[in-house]
mmCIF file of C-alpha atoms and ligand atoms in Angstrom:
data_model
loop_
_atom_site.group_PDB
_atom_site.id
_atom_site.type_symbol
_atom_site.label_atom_id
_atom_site.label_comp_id
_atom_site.label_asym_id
_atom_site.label_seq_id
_atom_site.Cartn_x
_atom_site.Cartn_y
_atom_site.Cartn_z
ATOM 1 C CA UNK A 1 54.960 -51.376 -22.958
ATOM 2 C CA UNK A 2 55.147 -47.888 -21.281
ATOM 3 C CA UNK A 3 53.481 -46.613 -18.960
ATOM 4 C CA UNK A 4 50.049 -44.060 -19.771
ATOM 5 C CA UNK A 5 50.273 -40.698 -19.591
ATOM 6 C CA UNK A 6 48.202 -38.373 -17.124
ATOM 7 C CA UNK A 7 46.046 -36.183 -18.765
ATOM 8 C CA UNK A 8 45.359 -32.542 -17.277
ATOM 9 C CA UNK A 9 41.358 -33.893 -17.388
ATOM 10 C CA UNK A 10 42.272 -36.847 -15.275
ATOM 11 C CA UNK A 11 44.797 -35.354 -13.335
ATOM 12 C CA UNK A 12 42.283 -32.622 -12.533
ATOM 13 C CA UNK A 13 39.863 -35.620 -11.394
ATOM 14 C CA UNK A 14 42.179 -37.388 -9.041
ATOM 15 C CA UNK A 15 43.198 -33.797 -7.764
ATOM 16 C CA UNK A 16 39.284 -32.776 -6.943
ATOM 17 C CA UNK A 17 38.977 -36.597 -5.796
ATOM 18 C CA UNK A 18 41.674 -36.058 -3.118
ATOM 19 C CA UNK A 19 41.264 -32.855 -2.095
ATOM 20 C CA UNK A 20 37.796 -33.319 -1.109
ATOM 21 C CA UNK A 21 38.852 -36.819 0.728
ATOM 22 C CA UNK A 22 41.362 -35.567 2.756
ATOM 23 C CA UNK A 23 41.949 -31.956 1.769
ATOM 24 C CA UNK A 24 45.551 -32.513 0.280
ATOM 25 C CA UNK A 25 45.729 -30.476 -2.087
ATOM 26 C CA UNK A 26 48.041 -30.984 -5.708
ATOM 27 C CA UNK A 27 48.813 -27.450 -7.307
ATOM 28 C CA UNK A 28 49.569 -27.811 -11.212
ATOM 29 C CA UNK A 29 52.966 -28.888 -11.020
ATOM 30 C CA UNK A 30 52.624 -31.817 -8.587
ATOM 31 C CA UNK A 31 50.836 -33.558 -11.871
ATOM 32 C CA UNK A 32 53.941 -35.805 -12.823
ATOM 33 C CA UNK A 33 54.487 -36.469 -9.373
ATOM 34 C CA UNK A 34 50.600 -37.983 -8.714
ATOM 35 C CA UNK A 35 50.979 -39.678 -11.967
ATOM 36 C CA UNK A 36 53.979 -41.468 -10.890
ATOM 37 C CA UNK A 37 52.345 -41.865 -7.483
ATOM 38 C CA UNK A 38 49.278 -43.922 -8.969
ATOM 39 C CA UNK A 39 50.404 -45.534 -11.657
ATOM 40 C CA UNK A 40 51.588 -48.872 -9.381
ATOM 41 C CA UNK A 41 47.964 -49.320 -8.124
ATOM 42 C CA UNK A 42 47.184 -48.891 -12.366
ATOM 43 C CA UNK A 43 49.622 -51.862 -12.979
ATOM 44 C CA UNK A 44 48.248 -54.211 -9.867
ATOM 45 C CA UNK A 45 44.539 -53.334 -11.497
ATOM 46 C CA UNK A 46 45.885 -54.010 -15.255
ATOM 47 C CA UNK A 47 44.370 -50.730 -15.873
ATOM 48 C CA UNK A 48 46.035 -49.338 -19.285
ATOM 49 C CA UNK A 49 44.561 -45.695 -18.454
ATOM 50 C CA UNK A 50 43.917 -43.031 -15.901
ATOM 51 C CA UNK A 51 40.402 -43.163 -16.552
ATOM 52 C CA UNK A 52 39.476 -46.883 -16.181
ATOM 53 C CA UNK A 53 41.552 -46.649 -12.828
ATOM 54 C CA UNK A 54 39.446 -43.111 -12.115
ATOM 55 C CA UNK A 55 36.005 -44.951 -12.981
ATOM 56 C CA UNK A 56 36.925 -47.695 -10.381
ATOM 57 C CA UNK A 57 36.781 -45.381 -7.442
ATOM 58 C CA UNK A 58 34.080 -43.416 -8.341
ATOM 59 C CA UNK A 59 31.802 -45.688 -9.811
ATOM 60 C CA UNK A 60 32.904 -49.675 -8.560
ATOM 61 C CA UNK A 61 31.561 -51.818 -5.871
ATOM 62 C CA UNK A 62 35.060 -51.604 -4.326
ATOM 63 C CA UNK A 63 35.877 -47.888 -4.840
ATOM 64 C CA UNK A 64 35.467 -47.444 -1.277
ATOM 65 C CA UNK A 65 38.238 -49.953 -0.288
ATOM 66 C CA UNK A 66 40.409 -48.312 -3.553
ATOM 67 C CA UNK A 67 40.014 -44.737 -2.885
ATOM 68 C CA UNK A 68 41.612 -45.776 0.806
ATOM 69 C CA UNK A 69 44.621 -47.359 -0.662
ATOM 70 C CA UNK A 70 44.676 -44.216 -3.453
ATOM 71 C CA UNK A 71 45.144 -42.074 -0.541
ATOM 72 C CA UNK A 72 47.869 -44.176 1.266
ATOM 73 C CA UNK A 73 49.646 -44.224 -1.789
ATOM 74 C CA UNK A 74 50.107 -40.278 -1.813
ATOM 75 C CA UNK A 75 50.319 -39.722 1.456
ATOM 76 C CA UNK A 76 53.900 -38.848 2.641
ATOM 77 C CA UNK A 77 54.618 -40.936 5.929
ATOM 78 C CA UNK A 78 57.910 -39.607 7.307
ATOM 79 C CA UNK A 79 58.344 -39.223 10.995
ATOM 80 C CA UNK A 80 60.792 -40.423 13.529
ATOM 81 C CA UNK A 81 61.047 -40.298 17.015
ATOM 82 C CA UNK A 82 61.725 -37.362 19.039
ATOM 83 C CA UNK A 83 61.475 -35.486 15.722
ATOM 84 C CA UNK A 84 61.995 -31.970 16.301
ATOM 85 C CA UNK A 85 63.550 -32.571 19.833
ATOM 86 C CA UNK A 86 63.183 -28.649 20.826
ATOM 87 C CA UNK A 87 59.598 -29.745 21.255
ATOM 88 C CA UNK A 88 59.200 -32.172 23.532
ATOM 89 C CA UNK A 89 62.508 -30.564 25.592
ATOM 90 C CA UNK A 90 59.886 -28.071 25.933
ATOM 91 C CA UNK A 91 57.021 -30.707 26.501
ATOM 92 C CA UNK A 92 59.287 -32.080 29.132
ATOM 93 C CA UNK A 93 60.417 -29.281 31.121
ATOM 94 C CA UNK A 94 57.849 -26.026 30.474
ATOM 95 C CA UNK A 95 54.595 -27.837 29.665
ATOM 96 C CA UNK A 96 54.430 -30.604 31.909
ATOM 97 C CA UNK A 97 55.241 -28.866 34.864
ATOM 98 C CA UNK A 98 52.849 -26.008 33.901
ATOM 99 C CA UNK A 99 49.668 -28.456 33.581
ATOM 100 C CA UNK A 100 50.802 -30.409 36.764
ATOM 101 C CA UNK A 101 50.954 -26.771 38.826
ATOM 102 C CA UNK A 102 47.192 -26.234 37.129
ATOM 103 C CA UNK A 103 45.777 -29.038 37.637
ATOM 104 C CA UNK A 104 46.997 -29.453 41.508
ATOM 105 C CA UNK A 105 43.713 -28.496 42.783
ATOM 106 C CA UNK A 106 41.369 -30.098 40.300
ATOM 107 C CA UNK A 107 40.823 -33.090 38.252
ATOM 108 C CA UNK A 108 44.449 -34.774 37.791
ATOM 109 C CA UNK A 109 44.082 -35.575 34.201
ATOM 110 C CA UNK A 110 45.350 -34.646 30.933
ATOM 111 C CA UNK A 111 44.252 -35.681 27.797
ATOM 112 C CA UNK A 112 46.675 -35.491 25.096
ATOM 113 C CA UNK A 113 46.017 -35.930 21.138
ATOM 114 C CA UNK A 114 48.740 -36.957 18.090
ATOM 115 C CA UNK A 115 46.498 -35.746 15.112
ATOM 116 C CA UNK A 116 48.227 -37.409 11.995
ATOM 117 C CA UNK A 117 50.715 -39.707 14.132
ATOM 118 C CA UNK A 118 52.084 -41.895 11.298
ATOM 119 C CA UNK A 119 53.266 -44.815 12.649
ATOM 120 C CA UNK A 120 52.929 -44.090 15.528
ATOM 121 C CA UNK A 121 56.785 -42.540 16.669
ATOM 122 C CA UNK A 122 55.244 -38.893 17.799
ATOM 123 C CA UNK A 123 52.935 -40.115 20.507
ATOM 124 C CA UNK A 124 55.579 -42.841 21.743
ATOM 125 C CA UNK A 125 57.806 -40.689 22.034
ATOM 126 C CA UNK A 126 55.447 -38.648 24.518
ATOM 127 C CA UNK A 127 54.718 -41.803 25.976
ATOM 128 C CA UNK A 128 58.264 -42.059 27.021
ATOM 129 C CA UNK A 129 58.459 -38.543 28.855
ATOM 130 C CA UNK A 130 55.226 -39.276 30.747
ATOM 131 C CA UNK A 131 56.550 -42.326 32.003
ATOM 132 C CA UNK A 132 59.822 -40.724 32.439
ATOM 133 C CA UNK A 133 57.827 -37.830 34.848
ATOM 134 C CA UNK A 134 57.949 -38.475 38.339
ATOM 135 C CA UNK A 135 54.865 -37.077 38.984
ATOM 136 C CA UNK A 136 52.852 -37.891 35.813
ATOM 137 C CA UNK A 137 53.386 -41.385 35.116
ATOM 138 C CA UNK A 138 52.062 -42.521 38.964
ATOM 139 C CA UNK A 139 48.163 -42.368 40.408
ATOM 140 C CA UNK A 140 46.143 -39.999 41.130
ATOM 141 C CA UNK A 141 47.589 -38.612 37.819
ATOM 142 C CA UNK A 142 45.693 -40.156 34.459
ATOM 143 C CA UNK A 143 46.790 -39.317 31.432
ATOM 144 C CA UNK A 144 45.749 -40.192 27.886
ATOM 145 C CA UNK A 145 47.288 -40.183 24.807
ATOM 146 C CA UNK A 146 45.149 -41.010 21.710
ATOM 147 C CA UNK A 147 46.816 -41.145 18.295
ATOM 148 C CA UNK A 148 44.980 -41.003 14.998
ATOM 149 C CA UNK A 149 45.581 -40.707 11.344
ATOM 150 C CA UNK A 150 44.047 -40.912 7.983
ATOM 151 C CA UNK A 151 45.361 -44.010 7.159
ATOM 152 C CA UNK A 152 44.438 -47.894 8.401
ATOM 153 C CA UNK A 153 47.156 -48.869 6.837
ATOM 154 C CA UNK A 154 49.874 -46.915 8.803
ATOM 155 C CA UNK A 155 47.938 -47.181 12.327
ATOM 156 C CA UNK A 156 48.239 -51.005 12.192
ATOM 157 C CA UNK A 157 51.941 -50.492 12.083
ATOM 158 C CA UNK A 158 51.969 -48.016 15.056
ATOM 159 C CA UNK A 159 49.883 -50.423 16.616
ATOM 160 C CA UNK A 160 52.637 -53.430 16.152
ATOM 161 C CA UNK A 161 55.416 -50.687 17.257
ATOM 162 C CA UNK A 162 58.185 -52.230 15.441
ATOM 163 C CA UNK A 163 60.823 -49.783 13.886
ATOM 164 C CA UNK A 164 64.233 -49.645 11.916
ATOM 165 C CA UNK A 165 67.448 -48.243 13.682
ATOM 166 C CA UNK A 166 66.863 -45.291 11.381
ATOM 167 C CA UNK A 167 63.134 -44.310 13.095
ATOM 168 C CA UNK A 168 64.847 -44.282 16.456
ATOM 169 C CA UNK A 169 67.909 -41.995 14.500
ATOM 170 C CA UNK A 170 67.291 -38.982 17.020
ATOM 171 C CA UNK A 171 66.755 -41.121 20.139
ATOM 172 C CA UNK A 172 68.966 -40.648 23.221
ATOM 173 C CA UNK A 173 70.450 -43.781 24.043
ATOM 174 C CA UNK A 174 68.715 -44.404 27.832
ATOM 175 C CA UNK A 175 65.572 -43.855 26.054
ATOM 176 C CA UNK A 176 66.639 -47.457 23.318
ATOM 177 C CA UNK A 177 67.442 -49.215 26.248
ATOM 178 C CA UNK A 178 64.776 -48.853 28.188
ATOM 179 C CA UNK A 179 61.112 -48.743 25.968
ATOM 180 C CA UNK A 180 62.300 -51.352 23.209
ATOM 181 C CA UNK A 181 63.578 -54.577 22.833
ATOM 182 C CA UNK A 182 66.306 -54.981 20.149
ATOM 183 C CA UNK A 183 65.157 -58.265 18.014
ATOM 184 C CA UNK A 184 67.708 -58.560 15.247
ATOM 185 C CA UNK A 185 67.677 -55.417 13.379
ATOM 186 C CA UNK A 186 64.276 -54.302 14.383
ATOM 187 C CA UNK A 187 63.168 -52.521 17.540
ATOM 188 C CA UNK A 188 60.016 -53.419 19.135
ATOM 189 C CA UNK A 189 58.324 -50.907 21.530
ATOM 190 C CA UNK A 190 58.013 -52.815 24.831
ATOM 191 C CA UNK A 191 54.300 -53.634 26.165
ATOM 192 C CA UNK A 192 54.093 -51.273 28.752
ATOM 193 C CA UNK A 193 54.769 -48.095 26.281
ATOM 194 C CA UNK A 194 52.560 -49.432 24.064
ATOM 195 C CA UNK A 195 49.909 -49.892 25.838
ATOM 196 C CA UNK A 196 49.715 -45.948 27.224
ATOM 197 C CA UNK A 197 48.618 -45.169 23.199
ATOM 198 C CA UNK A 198 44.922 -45.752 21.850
ATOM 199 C CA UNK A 199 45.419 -45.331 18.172
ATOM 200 C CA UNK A 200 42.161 -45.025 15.842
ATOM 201 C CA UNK A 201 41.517 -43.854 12.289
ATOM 202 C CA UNK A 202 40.311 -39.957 11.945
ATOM 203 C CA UNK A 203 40.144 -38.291 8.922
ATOM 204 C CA UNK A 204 41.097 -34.509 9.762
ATOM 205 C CA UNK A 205 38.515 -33.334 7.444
ATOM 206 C CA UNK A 206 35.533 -35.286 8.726
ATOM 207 C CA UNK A 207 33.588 -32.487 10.629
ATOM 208 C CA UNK A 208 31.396 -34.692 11.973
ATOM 209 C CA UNK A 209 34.003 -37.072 13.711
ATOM 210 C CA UNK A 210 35.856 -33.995 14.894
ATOM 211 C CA UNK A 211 33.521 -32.777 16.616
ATOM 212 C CA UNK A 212 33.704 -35.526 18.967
ATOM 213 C CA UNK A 213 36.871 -34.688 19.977
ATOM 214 C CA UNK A 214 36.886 -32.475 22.618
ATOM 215 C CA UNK A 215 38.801 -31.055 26.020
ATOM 216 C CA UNK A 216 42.165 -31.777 24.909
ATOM 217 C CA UNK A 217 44.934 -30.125 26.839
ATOM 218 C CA UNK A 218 47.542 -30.678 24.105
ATOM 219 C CA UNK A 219 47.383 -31.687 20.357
ATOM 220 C CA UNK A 220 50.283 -32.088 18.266
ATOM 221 C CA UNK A 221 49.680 -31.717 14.067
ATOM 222 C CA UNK A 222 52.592 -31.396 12.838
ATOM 223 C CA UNK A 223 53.856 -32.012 9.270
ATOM 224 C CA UNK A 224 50.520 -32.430 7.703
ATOM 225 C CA UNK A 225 48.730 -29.337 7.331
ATOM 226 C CA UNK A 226 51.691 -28.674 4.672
ATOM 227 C CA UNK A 227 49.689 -30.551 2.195
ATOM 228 C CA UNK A 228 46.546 -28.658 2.420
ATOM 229 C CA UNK A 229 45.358 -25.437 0.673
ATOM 230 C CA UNK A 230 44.231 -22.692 2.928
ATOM 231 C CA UNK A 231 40.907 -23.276 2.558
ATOM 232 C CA UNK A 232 41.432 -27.145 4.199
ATOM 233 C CA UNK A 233 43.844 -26.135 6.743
ATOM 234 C CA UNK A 234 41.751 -22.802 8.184
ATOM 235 C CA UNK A 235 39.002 -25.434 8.375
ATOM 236 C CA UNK A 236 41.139 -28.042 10.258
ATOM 237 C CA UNK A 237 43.096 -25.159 12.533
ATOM 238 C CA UNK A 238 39.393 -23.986 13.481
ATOM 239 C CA UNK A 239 38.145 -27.628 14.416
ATOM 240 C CA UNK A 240 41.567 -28.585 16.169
ATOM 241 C CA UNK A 241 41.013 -25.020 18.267
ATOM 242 C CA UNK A 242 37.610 -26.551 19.751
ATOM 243 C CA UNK A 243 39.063 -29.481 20.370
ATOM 244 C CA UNK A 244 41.386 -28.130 22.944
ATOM 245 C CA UNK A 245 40.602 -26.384 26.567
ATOM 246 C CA UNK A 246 41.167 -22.801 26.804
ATOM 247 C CA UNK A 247 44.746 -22.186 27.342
ATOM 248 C CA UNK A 248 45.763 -25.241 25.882
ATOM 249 C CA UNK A 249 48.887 -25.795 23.238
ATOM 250 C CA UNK A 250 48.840 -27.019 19.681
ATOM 251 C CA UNK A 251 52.239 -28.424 18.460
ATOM 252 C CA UNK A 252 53.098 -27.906 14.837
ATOM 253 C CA UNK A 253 56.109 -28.054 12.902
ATOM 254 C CA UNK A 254 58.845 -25.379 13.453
ATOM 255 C CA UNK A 255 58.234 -25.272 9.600
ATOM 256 C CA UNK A 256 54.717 -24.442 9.603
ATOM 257 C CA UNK A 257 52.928 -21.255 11.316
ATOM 258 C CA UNK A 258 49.168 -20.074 11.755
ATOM 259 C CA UNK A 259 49.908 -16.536 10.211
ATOM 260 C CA UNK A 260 47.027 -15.124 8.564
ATOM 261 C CA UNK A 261 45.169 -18.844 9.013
ATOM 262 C CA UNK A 262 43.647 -18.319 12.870
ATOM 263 C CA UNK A 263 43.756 -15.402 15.519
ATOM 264 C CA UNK A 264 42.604 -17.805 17.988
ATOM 265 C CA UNK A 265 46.020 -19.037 18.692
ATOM 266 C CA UNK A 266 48.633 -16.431 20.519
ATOM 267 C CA UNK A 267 52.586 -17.754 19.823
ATOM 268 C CA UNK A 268 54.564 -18.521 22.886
ATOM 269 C CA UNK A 269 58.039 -19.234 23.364
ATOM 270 C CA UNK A 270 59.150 -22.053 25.483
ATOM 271 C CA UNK A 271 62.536 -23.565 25.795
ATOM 272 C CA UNK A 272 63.857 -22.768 22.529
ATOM 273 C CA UNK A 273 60.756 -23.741 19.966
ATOM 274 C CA UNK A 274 57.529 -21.901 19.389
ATOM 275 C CA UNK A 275 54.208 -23.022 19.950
ATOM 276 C CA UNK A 276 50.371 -22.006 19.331
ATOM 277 C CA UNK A 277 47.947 -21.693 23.143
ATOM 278 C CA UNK A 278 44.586 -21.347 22.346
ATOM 279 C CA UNK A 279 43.428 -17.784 23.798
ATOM 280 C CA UNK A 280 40.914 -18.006 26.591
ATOM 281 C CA UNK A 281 37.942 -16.241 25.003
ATOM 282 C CA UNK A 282 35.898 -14.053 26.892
HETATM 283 C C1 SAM B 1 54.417 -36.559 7.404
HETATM 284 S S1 SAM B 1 53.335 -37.476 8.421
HETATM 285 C C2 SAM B 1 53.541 -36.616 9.969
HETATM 286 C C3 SAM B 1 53.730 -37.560 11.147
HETATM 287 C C4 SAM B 1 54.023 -36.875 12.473
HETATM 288 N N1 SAM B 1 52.952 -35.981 12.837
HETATM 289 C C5 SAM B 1 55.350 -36.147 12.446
HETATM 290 O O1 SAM B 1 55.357 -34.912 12.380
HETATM 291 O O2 SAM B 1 56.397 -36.790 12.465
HETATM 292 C C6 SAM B 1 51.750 -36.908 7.845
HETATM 293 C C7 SAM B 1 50.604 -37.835 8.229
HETATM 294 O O3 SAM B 1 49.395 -37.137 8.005
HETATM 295 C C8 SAM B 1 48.422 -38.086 7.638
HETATM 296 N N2 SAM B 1 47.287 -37.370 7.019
HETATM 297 C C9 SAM B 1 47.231 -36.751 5.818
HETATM 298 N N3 SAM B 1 46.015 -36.227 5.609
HETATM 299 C C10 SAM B 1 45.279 -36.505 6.708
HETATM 300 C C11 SAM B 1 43.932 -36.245 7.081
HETATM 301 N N4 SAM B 1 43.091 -35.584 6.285
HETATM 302 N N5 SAM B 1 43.512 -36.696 8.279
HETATM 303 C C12 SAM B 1 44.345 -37.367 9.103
HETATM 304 N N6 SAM B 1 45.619 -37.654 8.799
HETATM 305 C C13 SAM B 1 46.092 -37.221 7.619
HETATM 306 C C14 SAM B 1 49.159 -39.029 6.705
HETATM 307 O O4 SAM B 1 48.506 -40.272 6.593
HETATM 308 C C15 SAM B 1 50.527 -39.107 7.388
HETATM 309 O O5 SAM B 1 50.633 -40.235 8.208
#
């Protein structure tokens, strides 16, 4: 038997479902690709249409726990370690230093945030260059690093912090050796790393949840606001901007860019990659 067919009605459901979820957004000609998306969590229902499947999140008992594993099942996951390694050269040698000079006469703490983490590789990796920071990783210096994302699913596994060779593709070889243990072919992220990372579920587009994050010094979000409209990201890029201290630097991907979206942010340069510090307002 073959599989059914998305209709434009039902596609334009699951689009208005998800967008207002999550605020990914499916233009027109993502329909085949959501189709083929959902059509394995049709099969493990024995759904034989769109609609029955549709009905079950809006309208069952478990449409709750459904729409959850709807959402994990169009969510792109992709990250690696040291992804984008112009970044965190700059994290390393221009930001660090700049927060530790700061902060030399005040409270010794920084608060960092990986917004949309994955499983987990992005804050790890930061993990690494704090406890690679001779000044950072000892006392009076406290530093924490909270990573969150939409999905239960993929925070359990950044929680275990077990990866392929191919996650730890861009990794410098001191770095293998030292933060994870080599069990077969896995790679296990060794206690001590692990530990430095609270990870907890936040939905980017819960306004209420955001708003208890606050007095960040750095937030990385990087790869995710892709998926969103304008409308969804200018609402996301407006609650990340309170959640950080004045002066303080959002990461995002050297694909992405806040033209046109915020004029809260002002671009800087640093060590080869560009990045967004929130303006001190008046
Ligand atoms: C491509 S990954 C990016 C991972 C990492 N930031 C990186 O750049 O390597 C995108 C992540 O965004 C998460 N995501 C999508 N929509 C979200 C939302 N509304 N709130 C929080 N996380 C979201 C997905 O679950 C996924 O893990």
């Amino acid at each position: 038997m073959s599989n059914p067919k998305i209709s434009i009605e039902e596609f334009v459901k699951f689009r208005d479902l998800i967008y207002d979820a999550c605020g990914i957004f499916f233009a027109n000609n993502k329909r085949y690709f959501l189709e083929a998306r959902i059509t394995p969590r049709l099969q493990i229902h024995g759904f034989s249409s769109f609609g029955e499947y549709y009905r079950l999140i809006a309208h069952g008992s478990r449409g709750k726990e459904e729409a959850r594993k709807l959402l994990d099942s169009i969510t792109t996951h992709e990250t690696s370690f040291f992804r984008e390694m112009p970044q965190f050269q700059a994290l390393k040698s221009e930001i660090f230093p700049k927060l530790i000079a700061e902060k030399q006469s005040g409270i010794k703490r920084i608060r960092i945030w990986s917004a949309a983490c994955s499983s987990g590789e992005e804050p790890y990796t930061t993990a690494m260059l704090l406890s690679e920071d001779p000044t950072l990783s000892k006392p009076p210096w406290q530093v924490e690093l909270i990573g969150t994302d939409l999905s239960e699913t993929i925070l359990a596994r950044a929680q275990k912090g077990i990866y392929s060779e191919y996650a730890l593709r861009n990794t410098p070889a001191p770095y293998k050796l030292k933060y994870f243990a080599k069990v077969g072919y896995e790679y296990h992220i060794k206690n001590q790393l692990r530990q430095r990372v609270q990870f907890s579920q936040l939905n980017l587009c819960d306004a209420v949840k955001m708003k208890s994050m606050r007095g960040f010094d750095l937030i990385f979000c990087r790869n995710t606001l892709i998926y969103f409209d304008f409308r969804s990201k200018t609402r996301v890029v407006e609650d990340l901007c309170n959640s950080l201290v004045p002066g303080g630097y959002l990461f995002l991907s050297m694909t992405e860019s806040l033209f046109g979206v915020s004029d809260r942010f002002r671009t800087t340069r640093l060590a080869g990659t560009v990045l967004y510090q929130k303006v001190v307002e008046p």
